[in-house]
Short mmCIF file of C-alpha atoms in Angstrom, two decimals:
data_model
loop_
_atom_site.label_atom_id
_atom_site.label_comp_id
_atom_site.label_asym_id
_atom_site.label_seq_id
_atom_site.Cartn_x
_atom_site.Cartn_y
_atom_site.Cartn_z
CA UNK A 1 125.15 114.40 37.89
CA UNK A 2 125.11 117.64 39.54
CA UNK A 3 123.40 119.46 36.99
CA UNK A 4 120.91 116.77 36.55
CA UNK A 5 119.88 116.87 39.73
CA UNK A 6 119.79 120.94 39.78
CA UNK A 7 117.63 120.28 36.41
CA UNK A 8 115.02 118.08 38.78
CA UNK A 9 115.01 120.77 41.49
CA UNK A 10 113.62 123.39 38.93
CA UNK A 11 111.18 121.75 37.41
CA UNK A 12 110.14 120.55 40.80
CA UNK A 13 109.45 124.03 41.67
CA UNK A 14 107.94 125.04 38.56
CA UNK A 15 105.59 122.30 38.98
CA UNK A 16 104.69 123.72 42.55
CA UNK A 17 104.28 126.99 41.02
CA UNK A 18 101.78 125.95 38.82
CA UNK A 19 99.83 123.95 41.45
CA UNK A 20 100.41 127.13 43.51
CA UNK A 21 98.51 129.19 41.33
CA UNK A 22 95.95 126.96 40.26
CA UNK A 23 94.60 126.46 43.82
CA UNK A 24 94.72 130.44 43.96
CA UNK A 25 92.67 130.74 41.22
CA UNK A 26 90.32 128.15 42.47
CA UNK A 27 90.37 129.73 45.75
CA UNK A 28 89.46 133.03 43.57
CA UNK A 29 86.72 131.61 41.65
CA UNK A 30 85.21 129.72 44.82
CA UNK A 31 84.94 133.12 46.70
CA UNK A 32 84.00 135.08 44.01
CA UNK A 33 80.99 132.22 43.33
CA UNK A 34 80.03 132.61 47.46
CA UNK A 35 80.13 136.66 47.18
CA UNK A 36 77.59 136.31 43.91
CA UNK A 37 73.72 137.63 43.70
CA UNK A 38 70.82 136.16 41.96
CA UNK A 39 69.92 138.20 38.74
CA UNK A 40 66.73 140.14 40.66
CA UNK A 41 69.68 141.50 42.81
CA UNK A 42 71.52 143.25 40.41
CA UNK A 43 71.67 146.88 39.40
CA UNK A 44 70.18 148.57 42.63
CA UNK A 45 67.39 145.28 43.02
CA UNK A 46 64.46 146.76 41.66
CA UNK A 47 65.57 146.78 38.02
CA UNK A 48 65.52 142.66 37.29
CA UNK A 49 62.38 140.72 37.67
CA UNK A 50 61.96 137.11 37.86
CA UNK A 51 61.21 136.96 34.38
CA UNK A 52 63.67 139.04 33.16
CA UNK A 53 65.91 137.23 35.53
CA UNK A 54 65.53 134.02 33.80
CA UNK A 55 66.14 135.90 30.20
CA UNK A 56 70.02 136.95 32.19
CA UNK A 57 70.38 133.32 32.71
CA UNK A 58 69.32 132.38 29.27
CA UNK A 59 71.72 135.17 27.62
CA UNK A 60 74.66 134.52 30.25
CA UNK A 61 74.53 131.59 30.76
CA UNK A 62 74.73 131.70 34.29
CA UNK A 63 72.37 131.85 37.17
CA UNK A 64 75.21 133.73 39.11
CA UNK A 65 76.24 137.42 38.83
CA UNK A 66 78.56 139.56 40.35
CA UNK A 67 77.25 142.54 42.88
CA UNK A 68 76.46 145.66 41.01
CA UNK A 69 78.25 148.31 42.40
CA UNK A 70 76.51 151.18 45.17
CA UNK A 71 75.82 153.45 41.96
CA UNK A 72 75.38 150.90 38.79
CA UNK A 73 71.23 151.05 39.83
CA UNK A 74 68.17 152.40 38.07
CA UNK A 75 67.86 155.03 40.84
CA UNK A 76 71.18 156.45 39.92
CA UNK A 77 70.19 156.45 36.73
CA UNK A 78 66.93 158.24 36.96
CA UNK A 79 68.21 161.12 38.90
CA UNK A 80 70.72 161.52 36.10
CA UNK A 81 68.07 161.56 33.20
CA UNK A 82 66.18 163.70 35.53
CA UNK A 83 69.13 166.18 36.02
CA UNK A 84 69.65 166.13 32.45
CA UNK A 85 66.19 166.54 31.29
CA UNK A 86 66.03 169.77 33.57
CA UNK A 87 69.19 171.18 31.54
CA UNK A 88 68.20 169.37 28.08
CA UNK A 89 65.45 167.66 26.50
CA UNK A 90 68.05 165.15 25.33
CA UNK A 91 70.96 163.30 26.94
CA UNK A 92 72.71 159.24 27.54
CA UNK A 93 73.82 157.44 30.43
CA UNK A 94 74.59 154.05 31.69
CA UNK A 95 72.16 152.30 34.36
CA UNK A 96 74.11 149.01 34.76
CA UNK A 97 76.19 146.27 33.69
CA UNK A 98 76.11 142.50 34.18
CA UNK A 99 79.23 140.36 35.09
CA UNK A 100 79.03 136.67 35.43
CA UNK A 101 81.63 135.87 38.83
CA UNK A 102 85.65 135.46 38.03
CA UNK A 103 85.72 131.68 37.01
CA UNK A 104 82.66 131.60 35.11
CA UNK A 105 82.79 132.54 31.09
CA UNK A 106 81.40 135.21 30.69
CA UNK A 107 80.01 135.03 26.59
CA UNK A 108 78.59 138.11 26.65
CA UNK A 109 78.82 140.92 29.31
CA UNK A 110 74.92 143.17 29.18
CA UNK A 111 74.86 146.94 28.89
CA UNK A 112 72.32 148.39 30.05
CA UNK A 113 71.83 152.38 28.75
CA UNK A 114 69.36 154.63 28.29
CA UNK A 115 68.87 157.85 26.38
CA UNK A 116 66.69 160.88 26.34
CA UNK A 117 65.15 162.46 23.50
CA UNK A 118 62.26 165.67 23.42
CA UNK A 119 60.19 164.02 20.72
CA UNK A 120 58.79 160.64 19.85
CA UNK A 121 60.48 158.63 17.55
CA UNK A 122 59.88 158.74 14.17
CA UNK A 123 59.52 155.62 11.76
CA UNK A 124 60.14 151.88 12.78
CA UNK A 125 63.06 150.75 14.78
CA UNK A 126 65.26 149.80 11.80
CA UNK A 127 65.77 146.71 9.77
CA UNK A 128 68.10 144.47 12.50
CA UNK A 129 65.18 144.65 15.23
CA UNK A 130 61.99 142.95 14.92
CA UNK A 131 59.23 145.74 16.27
CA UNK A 132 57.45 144.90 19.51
CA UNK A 133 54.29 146.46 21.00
CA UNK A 134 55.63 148.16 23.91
CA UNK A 135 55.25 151.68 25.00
CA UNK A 136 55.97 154.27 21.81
CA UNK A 137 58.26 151.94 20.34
CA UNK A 138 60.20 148.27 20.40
CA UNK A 139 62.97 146.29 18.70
CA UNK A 140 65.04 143.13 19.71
CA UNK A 141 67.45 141.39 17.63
CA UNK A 142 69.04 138.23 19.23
CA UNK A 143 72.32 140.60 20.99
CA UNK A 144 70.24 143.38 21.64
CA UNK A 145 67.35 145.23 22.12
CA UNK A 146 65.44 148.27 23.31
CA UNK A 147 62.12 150.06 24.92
CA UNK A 148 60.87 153.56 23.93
CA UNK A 149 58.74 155.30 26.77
CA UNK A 150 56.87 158.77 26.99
CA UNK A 151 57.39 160.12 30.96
CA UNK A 152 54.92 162.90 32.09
CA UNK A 153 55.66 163.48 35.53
CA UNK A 154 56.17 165.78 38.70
CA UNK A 155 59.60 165.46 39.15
CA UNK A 156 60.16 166.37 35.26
CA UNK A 157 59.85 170.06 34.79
CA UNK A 158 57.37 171.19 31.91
CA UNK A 159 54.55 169.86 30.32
CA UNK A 160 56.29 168.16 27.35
CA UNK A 161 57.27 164.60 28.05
CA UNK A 162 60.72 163.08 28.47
CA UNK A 163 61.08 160.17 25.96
CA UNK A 164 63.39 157.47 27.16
CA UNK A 165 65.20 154.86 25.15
CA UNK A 166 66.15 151.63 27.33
CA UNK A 167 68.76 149.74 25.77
CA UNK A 168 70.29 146.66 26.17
CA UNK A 169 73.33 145.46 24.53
CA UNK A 170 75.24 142.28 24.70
CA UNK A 171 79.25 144.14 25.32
CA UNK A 172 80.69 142.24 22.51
CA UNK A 173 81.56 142.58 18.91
CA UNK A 174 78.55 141.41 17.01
CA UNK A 175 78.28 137.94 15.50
CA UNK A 176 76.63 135.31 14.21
CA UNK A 177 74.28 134.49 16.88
CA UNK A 178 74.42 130.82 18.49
CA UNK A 179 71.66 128.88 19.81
CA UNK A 180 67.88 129.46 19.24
CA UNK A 181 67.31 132.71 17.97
CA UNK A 182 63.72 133.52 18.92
CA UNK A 183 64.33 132.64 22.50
CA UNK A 184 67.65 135.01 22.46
CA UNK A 185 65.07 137.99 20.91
CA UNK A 186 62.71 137.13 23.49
CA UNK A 187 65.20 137.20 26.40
CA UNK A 188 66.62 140.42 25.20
CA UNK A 189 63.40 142.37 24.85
CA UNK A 190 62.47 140.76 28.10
CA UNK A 191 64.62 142.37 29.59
CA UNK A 192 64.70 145.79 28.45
CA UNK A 193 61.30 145.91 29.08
CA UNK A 194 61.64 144.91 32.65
CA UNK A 195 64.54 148.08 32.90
CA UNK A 196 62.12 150.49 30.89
CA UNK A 197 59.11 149.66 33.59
CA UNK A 198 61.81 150.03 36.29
CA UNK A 199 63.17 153.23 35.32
CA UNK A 200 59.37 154.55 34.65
CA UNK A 201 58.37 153.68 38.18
CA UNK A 202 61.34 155.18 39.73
CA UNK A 203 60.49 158.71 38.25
CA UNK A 204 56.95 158.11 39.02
CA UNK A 205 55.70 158.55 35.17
CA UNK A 206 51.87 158.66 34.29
CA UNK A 207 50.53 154.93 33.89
CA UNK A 208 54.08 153.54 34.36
CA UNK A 209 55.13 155.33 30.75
CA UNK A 210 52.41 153.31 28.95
CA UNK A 211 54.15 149.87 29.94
CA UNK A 212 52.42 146.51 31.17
CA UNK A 213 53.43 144.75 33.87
CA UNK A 214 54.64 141.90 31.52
CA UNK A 215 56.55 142.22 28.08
CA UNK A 216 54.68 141.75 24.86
CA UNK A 217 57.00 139.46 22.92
CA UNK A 218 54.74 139.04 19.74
CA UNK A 219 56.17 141.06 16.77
CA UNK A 220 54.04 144.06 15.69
#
């Protein structure tokens, strides 16, 4: 009898245990949910615009993110390429990435890089992308996509431009893609363009680097 009822205790407190840590983890999530920005908040808030915020949401799958941190922003970022660029025509570095909050699945988790090169690129952007009119060159492919910009500017030394690759990946092994395709290209080259405008207008480039305002989706 006396075991029995030493057998009871324990699983009593294992139960507790469990209910313990499942209200901590709700606790977690709840507070991690509160402490969440919008989408045209993240990565310094200049980088995301409503449209491209909507694309996050549609990639995501939330409306939620968690704060970037003080130097995941496209000003960070610029002075970077810009250091580079003084030292080397060429060069790579991260601008930001997105995290849905703790609680929410997070699908994919965006990477947002970009890379400088001393001459235009050459040829189309390969056969996984469909090609986009944007600035010297486009591609997006339902994970992933990128924005090619020429930079003449003051703050760049020399007369030759700086060309810039924006690039945004989806941070996980690649895959069959789910859902509707077209909208997940769309999204993705959404919002590398809204990065590549961003990142031209930080380093003050000559007519924004050649970008519009608004992404041209249609395939070249």
């Amino acid at each position: 009898m006396r075991k029995a009822t030493v057998g009871l205790a324990m699983v009593f407190l294992l139960m507790a245990g469990a209910v313990g840590c499942g209200e901590d983890e709700k606790s977690r999530a709840e507070e991690a949910w509160e402490q969440s920005v919008v989408p045209e908040r993240l990565c310094g808030g200049a980088a995301v615009s409503a449209r491209a915020g909507k694309a996050l949401e549609l990639i995501t799958g939330s409306s939620r993110f968690e704060a970037s941190g003080p130097t995941s922003t496209v000003a960070a970022a610029a002075k970077d390429l810009s250091d580079q660029f003084t030292s080397s025509v060429t060069g790579h570095g991260d601008v930001c990435r997105v995290y849905t909050p703790v609680g929410v699945p997070d699908l994919v988790r965006p990477e947002i890089t970009w890379r400088l090169s001393g001459s235009a690129p050459a040829g189309g952007p390969g056969s996984r992308y469909t090609e986009l009119e944007m600035g010297e060159l486009a591609g997006t492919a339902p994970d992933r996509a990128f924005v090619t910009f020429a930079c003449r500017s003051e703050e760049l030394p020399g007369l030759a431009p700086a060309h810039v690759d924006i690039h945004i990946d989806s941070g996980v092994v690649p895959k069959e893609p789910e859902g509707d395709v077209e909208a997940l290209k769309d999204a993705y080259a959404t919002v590398a363009h809204s990065f590549a405008l961003a990142m031209a207008k930080e380093m003050s480039c000559d007519h924004d680097g050649g970008l519009e305002a608004q992404p041209s989706l249609d395939p070249a």
